[in-house]
Tab-separated table of C-alpha atoms and ligand atoms in Angstrom:
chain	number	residue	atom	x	y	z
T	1	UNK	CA	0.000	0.000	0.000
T	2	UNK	CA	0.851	3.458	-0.795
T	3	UNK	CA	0.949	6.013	2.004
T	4	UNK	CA	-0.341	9.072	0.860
T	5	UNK	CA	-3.056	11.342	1.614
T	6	UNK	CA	-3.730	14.615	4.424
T	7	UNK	CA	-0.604	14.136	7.369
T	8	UNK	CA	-1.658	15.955	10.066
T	9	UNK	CA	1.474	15.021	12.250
T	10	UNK	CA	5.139	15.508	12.530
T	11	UNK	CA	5.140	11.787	11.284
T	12	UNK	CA	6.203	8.907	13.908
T	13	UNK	CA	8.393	8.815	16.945
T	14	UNK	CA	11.115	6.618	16.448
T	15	UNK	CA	10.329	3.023	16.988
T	16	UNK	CA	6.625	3.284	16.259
T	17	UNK	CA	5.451	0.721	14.198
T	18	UNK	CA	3.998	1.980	10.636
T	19	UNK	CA	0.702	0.639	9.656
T	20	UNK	CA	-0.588	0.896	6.113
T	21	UNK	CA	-4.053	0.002	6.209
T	22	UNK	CA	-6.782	1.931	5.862
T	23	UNK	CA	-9.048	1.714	8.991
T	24	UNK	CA	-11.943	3.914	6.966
T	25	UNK	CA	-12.063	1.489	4.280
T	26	UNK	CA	-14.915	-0.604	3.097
T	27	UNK	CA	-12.938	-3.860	3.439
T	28	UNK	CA	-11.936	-3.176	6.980
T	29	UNK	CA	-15.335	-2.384	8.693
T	30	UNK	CA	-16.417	-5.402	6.470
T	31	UNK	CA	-14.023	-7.550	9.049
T	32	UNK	CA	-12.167	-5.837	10.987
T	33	UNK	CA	-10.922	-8.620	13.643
T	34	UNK	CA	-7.914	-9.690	11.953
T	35	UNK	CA	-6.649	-6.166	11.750
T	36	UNK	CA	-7.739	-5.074	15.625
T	37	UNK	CA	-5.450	-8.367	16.098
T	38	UNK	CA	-1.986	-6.960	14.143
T	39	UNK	CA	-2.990	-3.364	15.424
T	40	UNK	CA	-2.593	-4.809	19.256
T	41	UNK	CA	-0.075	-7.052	18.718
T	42	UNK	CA	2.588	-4.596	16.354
T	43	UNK	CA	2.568	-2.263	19.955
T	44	UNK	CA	1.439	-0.931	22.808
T	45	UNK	CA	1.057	2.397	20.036
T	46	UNK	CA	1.604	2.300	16.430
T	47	UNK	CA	1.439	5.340	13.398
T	48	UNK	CA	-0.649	4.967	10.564
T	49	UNK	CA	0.615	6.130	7.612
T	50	UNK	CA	-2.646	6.566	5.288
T	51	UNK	CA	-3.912	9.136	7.442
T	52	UNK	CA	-0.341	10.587	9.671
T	53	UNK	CA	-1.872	9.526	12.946
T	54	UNK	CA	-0.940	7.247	15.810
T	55	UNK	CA	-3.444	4.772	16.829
T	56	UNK	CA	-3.689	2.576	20.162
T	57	UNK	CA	-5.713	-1.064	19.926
T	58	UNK	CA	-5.098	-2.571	23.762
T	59	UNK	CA	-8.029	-2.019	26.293
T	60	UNK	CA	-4.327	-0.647	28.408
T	61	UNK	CA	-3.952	2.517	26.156
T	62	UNK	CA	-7.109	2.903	25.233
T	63	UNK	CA	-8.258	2.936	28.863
T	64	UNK	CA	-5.053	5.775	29.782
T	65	UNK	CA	-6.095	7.727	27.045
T	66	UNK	CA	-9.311	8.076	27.447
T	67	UNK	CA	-8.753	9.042	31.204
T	68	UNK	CA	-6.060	11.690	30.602
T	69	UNK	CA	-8.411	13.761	28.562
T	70	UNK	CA	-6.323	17.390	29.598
T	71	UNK	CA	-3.399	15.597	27.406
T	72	UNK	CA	-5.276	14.029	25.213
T	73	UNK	CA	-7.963	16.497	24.704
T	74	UNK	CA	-11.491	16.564	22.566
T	75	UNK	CA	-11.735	20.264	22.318
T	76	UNK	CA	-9.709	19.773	18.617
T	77	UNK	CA	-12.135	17.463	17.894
T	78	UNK	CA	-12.788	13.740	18.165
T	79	UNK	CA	-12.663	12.762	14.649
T	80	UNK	CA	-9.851	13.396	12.183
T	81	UNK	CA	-10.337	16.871	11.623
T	82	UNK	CA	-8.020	18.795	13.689
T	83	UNK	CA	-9.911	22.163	14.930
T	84	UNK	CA	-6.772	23.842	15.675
T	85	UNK	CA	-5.769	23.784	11.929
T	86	UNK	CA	-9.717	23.112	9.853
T	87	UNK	CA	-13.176	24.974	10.844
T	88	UNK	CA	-15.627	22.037	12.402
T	89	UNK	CA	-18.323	21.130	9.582
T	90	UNK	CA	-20.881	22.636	11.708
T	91	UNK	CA	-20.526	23.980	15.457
T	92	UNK	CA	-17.925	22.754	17.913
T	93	UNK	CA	-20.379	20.567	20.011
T	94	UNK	CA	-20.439	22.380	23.709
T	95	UNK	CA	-19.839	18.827	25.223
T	96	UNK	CA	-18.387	16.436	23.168
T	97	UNK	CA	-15.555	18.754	21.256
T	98	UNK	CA	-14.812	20.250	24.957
T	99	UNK	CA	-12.165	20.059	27.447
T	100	UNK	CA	-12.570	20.738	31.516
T	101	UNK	CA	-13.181	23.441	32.848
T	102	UNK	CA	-15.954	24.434	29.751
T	103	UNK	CA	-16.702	21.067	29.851
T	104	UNK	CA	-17.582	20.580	33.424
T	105	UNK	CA	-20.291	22.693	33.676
T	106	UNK	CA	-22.429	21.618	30.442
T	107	UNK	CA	-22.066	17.843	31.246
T	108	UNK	CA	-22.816	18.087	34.930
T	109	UNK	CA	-26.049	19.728	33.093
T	110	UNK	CA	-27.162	16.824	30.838
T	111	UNK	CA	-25.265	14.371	33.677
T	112	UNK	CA	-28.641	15.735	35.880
T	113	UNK	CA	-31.149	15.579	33.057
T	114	UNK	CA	-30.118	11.946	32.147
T	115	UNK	CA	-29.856	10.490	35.586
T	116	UNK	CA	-30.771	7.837	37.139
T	117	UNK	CA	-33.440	9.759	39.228
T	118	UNK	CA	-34.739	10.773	35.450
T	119	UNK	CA	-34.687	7.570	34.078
T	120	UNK	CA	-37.449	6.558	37.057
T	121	UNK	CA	-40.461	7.749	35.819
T	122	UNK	CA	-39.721	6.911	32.277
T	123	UNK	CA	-39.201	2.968	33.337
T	124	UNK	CA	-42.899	1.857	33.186
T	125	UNK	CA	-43.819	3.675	29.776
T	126	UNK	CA	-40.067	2.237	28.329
T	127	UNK	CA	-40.881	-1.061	29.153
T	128	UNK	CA	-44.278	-0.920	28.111
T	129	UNK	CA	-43.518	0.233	24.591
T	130	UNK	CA	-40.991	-2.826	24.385
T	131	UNK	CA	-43.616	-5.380	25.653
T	132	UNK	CA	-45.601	-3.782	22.528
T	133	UNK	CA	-43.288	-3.639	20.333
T	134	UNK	CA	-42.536	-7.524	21.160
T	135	UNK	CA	-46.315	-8.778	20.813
T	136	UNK	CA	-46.338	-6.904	17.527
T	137	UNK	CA	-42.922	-8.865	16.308
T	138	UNK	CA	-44.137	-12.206	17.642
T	139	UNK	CA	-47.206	-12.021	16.001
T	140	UNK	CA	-45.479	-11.332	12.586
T	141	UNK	CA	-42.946	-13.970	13.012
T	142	UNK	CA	-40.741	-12.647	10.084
T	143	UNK	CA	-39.335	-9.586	10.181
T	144	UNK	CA	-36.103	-7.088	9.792
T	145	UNK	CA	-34.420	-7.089	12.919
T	146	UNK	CA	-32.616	-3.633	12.321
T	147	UNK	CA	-35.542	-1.367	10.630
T	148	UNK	CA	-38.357	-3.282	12.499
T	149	UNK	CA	-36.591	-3.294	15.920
T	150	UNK	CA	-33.550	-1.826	16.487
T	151	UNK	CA	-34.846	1.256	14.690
T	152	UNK	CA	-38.455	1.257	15.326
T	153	UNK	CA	-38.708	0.627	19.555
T	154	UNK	CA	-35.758	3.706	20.256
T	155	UNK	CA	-38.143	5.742	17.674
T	156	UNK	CA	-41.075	4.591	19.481
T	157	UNK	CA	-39.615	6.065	22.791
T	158	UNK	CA	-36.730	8.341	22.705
T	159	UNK	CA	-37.830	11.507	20.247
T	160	UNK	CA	-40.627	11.618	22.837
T	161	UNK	CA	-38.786	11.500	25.497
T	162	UNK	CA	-36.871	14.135	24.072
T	163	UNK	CA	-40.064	16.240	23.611
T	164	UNK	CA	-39.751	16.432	19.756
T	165	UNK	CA	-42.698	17.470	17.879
T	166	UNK	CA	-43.820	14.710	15.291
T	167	UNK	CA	-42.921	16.557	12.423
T	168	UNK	CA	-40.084	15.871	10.679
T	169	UNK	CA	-38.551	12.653	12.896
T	170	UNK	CA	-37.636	11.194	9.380
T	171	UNK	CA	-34.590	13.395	9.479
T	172	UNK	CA	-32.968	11.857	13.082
T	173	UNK	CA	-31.241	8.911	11.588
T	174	UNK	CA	-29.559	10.442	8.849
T	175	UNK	CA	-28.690	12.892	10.909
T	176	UNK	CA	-27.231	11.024	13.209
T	177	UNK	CA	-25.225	8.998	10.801
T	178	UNK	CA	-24.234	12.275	9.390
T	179	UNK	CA	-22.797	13.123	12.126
T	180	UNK	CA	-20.856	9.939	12.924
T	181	UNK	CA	-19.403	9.940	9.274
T	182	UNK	CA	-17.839	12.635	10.487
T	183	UNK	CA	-15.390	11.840	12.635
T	184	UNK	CA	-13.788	9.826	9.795
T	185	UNK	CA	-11.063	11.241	6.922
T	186	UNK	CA	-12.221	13.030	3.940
T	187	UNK	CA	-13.325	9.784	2.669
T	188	UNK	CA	-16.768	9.099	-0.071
T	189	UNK	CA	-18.842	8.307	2.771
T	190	UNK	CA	-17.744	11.943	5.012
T	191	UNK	CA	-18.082	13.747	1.782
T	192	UNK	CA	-21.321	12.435	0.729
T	193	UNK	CA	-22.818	12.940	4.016
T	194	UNK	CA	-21.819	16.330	4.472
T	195	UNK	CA	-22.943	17.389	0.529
T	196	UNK	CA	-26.508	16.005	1.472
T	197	UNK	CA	-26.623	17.416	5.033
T	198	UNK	CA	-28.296	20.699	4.517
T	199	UNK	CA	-31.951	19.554	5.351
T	200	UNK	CA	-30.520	17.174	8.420
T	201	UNK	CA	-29.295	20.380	9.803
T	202	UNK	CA	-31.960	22.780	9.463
T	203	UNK	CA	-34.240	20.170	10.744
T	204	UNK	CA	-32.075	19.984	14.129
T	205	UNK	CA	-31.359	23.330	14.584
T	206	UNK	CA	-35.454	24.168	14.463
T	207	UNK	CA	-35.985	21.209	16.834
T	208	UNK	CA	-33.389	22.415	19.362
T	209	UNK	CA	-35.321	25.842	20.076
T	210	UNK	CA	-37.059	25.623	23.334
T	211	UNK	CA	-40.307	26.885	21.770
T	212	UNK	CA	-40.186	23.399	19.918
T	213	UNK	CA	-39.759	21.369	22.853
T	214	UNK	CA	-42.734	19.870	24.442
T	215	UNK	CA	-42.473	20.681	28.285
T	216	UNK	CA	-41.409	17.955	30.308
T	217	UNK	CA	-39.114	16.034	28.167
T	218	UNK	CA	-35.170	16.201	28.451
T	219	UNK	CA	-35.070	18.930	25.729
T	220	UNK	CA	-37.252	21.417	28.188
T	221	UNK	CA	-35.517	20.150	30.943
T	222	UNK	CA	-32.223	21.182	29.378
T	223	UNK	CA	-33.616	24.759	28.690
T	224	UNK	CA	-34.939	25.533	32.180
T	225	UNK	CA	-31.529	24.702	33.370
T	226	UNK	CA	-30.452	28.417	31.351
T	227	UNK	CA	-33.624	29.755	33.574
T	228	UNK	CA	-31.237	28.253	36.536
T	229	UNK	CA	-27.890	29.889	35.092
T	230	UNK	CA	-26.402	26.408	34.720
T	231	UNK	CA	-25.497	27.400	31.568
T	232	UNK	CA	-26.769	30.630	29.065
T	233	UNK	CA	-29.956	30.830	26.627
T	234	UNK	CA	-27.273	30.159	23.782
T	235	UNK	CA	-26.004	26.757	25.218
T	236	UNK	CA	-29.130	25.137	25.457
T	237	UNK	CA	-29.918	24.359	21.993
T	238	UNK	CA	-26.399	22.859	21.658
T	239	UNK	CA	-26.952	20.631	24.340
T	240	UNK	CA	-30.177	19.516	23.098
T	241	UNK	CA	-28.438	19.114	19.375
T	242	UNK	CA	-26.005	16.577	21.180
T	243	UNK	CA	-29.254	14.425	22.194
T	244	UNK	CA	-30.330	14.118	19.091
T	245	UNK	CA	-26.786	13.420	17.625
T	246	UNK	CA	-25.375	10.665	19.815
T	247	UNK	CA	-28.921	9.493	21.262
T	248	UNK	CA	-30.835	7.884	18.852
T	249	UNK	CA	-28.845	6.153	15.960
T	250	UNK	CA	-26.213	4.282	18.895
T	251	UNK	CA	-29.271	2.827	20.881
T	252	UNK	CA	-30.068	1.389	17.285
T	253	UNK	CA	-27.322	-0.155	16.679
T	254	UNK	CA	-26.678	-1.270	20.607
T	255	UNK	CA	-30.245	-3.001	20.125
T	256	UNK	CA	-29.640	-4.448	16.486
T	257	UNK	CA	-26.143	-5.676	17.729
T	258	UNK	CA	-27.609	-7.735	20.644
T	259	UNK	CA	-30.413	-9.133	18.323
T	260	UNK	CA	-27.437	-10.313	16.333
T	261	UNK	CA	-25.578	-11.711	18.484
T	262	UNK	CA	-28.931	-13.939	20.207
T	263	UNK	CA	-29.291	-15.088	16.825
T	264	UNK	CA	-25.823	-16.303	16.613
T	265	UNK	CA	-25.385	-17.675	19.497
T	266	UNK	CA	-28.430	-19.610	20.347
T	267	UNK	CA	-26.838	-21.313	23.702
T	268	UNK	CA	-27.122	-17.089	24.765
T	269	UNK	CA	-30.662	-16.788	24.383
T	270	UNK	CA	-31.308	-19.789	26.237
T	271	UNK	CA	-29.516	-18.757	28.926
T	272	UNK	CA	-31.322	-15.201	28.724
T	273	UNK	CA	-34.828	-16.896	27.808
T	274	UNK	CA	-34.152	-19.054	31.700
T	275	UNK	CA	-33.417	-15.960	33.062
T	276	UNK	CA	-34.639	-12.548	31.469
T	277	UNK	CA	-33.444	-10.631	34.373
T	278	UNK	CA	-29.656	-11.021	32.332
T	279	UNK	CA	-31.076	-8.744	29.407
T	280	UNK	CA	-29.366	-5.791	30.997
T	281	UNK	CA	-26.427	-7.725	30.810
T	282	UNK	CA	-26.843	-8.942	27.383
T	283	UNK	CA	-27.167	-5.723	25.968
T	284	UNK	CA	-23.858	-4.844	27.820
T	285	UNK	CA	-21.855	-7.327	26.657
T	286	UNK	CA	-23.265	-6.915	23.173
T	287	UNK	CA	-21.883	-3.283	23.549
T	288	UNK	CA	-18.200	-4.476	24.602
T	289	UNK	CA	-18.438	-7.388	21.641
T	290	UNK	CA	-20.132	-5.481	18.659
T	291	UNK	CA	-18.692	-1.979	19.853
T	292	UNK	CA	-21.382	-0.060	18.543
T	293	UNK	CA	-19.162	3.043	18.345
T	294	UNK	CA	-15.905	1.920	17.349
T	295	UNK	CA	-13.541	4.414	17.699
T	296	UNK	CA	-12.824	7.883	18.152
T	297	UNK	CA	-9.829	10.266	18.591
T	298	UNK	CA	-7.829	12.521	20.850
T	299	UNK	CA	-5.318	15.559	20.087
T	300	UNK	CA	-2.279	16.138	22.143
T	301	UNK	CA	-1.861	19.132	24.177
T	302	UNK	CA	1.909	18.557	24.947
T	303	UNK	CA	4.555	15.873	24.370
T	304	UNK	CA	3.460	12.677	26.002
T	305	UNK	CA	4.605	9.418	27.045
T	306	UNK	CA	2.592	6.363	25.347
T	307	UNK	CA	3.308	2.836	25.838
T	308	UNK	CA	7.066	3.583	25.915
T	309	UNK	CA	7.186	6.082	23.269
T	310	UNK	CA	7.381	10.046	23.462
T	311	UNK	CA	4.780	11.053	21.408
T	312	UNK	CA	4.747	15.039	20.263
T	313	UNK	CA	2.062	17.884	20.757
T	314	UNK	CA	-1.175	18.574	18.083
T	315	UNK	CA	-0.527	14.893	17.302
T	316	UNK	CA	-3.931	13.005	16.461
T	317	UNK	CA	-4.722	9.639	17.790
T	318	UNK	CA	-6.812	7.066	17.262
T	319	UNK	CA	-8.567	5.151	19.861
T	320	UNK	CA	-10.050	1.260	18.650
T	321	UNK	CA	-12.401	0.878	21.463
T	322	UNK	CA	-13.387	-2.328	19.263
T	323	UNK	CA	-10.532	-3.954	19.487
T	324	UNK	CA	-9.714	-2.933	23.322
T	325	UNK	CA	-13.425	-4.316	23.792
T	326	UNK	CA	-11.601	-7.729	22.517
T	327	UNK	CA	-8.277	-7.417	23.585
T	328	UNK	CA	-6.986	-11.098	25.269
T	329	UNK	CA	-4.872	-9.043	27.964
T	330	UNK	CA	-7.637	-7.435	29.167
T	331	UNK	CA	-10.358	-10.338	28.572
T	332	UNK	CA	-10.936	-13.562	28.970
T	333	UNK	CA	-12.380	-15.471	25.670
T	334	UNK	CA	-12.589	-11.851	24.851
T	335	UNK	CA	-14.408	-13.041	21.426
T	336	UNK	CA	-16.879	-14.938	23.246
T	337	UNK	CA	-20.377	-13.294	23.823
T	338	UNK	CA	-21.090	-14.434	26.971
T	339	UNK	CA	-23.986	-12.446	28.883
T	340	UNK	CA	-23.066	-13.903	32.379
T	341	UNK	CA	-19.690	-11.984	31.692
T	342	UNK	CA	-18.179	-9.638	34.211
T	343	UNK	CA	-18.574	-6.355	31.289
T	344	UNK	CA	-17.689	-3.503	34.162
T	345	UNK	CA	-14.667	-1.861	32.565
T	346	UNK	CA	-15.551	-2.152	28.534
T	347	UNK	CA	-14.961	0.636	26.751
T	348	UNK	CA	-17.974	0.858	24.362
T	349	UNK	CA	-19.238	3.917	26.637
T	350	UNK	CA	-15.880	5.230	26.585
T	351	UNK	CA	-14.480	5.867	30.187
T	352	UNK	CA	-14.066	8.476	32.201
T	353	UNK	CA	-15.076	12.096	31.656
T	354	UNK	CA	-16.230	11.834	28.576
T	355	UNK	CA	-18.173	8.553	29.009
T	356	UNK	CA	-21.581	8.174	27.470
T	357	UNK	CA	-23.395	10.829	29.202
T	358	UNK	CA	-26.943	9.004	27.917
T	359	UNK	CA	-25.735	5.399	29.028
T	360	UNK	CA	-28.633	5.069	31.581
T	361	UNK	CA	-30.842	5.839	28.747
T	362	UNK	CA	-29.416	3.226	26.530
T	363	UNK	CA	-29.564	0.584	29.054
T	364	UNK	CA	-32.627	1.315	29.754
T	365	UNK	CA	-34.141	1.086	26.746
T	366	UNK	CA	-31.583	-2.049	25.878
T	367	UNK	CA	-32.769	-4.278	29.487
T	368	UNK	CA	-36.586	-3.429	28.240
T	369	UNK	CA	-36.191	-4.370	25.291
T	370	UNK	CA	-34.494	-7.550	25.815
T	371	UNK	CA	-36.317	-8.652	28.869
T	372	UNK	CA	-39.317	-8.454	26.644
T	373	UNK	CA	-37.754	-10.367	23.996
T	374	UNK	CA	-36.562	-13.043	26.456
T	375	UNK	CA	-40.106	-13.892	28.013
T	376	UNK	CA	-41.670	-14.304	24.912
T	377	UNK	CA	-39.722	-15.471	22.060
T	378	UNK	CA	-38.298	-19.307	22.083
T	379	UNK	CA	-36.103	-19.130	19.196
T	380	UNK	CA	-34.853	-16.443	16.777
T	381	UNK	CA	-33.838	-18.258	13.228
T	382	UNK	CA	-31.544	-15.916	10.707
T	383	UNK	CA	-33.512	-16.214	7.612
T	384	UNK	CA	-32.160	-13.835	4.778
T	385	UNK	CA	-28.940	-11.983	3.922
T	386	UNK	CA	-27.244	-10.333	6.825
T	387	UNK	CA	-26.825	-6.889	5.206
T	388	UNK	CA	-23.962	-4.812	6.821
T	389	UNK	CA	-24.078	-0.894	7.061
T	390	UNK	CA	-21.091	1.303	6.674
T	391	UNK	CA	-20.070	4.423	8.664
T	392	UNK	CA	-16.970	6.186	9.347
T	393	UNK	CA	-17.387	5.270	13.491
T	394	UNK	CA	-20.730	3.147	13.886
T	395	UNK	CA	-20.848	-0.879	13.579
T	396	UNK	CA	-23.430	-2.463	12.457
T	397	UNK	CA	-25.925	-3.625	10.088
T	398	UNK	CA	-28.457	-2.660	7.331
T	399	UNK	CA	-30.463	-5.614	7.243
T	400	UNK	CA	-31.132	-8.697	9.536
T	401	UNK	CA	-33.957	-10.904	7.945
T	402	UNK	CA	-35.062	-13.410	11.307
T	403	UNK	CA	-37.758	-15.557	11.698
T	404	UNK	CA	-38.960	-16.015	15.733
T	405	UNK	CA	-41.181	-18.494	17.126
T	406	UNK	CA	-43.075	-18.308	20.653
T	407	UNK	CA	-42.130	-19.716	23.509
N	501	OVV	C1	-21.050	11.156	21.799
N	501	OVV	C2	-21.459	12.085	20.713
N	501	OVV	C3	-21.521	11.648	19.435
N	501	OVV	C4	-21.899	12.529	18.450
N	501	OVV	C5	-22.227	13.835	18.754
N	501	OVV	C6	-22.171	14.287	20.033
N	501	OVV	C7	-21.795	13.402	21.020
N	501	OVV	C8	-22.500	15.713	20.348
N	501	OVV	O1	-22.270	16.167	21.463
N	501	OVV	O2	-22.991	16.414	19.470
């Protein structure tokens, strides 16, 4: 392979293995296991050429990096792009693309409107829109796993727990997917994306606007906390825009990739089926073995030691939470999905300050899901082409054809 393309760094410290794959390509997100296997194994950090970035691959660097986020900051952005040296595509997102102290104060924000003491009173009308959307599934018996359940029960839930007006939903999911594209190089799926992204945006930037937001819901709760002088007027509709970028389209494919993995693994959903209080688990472990989100980056604020090596400032890097998810030094059978696992400590949420701020809410709506699934459903059969979906960050699929029988 040819290493060519944008170099954003100095190129590598000396004694960093050079990688030459491309891990935006087509081929690798079609199977990327074999690669997450020579990434961890060339180094505790390596430098890949196509794009002039380091990368880290064990759950050991990956885990330091992520918790050293004043070194290793977001606030030049998480994806390729370095904000220091290109404009962001649209607004620096107030949490995500921030570093302490501005970050401290908008996530201890939507930290209070997603906790747990939130989640309560949503519990009952969650699960009840699962057990729903389960009797509806069971009594079709063939179906599309991803459109007809991993998409359709967060839709069924989350915009209106958001407080979005009905109009216009249609837009969430490419949004979303926009937005996750993004992070990635300059690649055909970024590009394309971004050229067809005008009506995604508009649509989210009307939504965000308190007058918009039906009272009650985490949008409006978000606003009255600029009432509260949490945070101004002109933060609020950020903080909304980062619900409905990083809460809808990951729930989808955290649901869709535990589906997959029950109907792989049959031995699984018996186990979950004899005991449907695991389907919080489940979902979990189908988080640390699909790795819905697989990877993100950091900048350097200074020269750093990595895994041995001195690595310089405005240097990018490039976290595979995938393959830390899997990494045998970390986990035992790590490519085993086991839902009786011990999962505390995966880093599909990420870790530390930037961890998933809406994690409750994904579990949530994962457990309900699932627990539904388990006390009703005796087998789930693959019947069609397994259609995979690509994205610059997300795993998973485009189609799952299954056939399930009662139990
Ligand atoms: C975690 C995440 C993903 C995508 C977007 C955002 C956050 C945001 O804050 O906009």
């Amino acid at each position: 392979m040819t290493a060519t393309a944008t170099s954003p760094g100095q190129g590598a410290a000396p004694g960093v293995p050079h990688l030459d794959f491309d891990p935006f390509s087509i081929e690798f997100f079609a199977d990327p296991f074999a690669t997450h296997e020579e990434l961890r194994e060339a180094g505790p950090v390596v430098y890949l050429d196509t794009y002039g970035v380091y990368g880290v691959a064990r759950y050991a660097e990956v885990h330091a990096v992520l918790n050293d986020p004043l070194t290793f900051c977001s606030s030049r952005g998480v994806g390729l792009s370095d904000f220091a040296k290109e404009k962001p595509w649209r607004p620096q997102s107030i949490i995500l693309e921030a570093d302490p102290p501005a970050h401290t104060r908008t996530r201890a924000v939507l930290g209070q409107v997603l906790s747990a003491t939130a989640m309560k009173p949503l519990r009952s009308h969650f699960a009840a829109r699962a057990e729903a959307k389960a009797d509806e599934l069971l009594a079709r018996g063939s179906f599309d796993a991803i459109t007809d359940l991993a998409e359709a029960y967060p839709l069924s839930v989350f915009p209106d727990a958001l407080g979005l007006q009905q109009e216009g939903r249609e837009h969430l999911l490419p949004y979303a997917s926009l937005v996750f594209n993004s992070f990635g190089p300059p690649n055909r799926l970024r590009q394309e994306a971004i050229e067809r992204s005008a009506p995604h945006q508009a649509y989210v930037a009307e939504q965000c606007r308190r007058e918009n937001l039906v009272p009650g819901g985490f949008g409006a709760c978000i606003h009255a906390r600029a009432d509260a002088g949490d945070i101004t007027h002109d933060e609020a509709p950020l903080l909304v825009r980062s619900l409905l970028s990083a809460g809808l389209d990951t729930t989808v494919y955290g649901i869709g990739a535990t589906v997959y993995c029950l109907a792989r693994f049959p031995d699984q959903l018996a186990k979950l089926r004899s005991d449907p209080t695991l389907a919080r688990n489940a979902f979990e472990e189908a988080v640390r073995f699909e790795s819905p989100v697989q990877t993100f980056f950091r900048t350097t604020t200074r020269e750093v030691e990595l895994g041995g090596h001195s690595i310089g400032e405005g240097e990018k890097i490039l976290m595979f939470l995938g393959a830390a998810n899997r990494d045998p030094r970390r986990w035992e059978n790590p490519d085993r999905y086991d839902i009786t696992r011990r999962t505390a400590g995966h880093v599909g949420f990420g870790s530390g300050i930037h961890m998933c701020v809406g994690q409750l809410v994904a579990r949530l709506e994962g457990e309900v899901m699932l627990s539904a699934l388990a006390r009703r459903v005796g087998s789930i059969e693959i019947t069609g082409e397994v259609k995979r979906r690509y994205n610059n960050t997300l795993r998973g699929l485009e189609s799952l054809p299954i056939t399930i029988t009662p139990a």
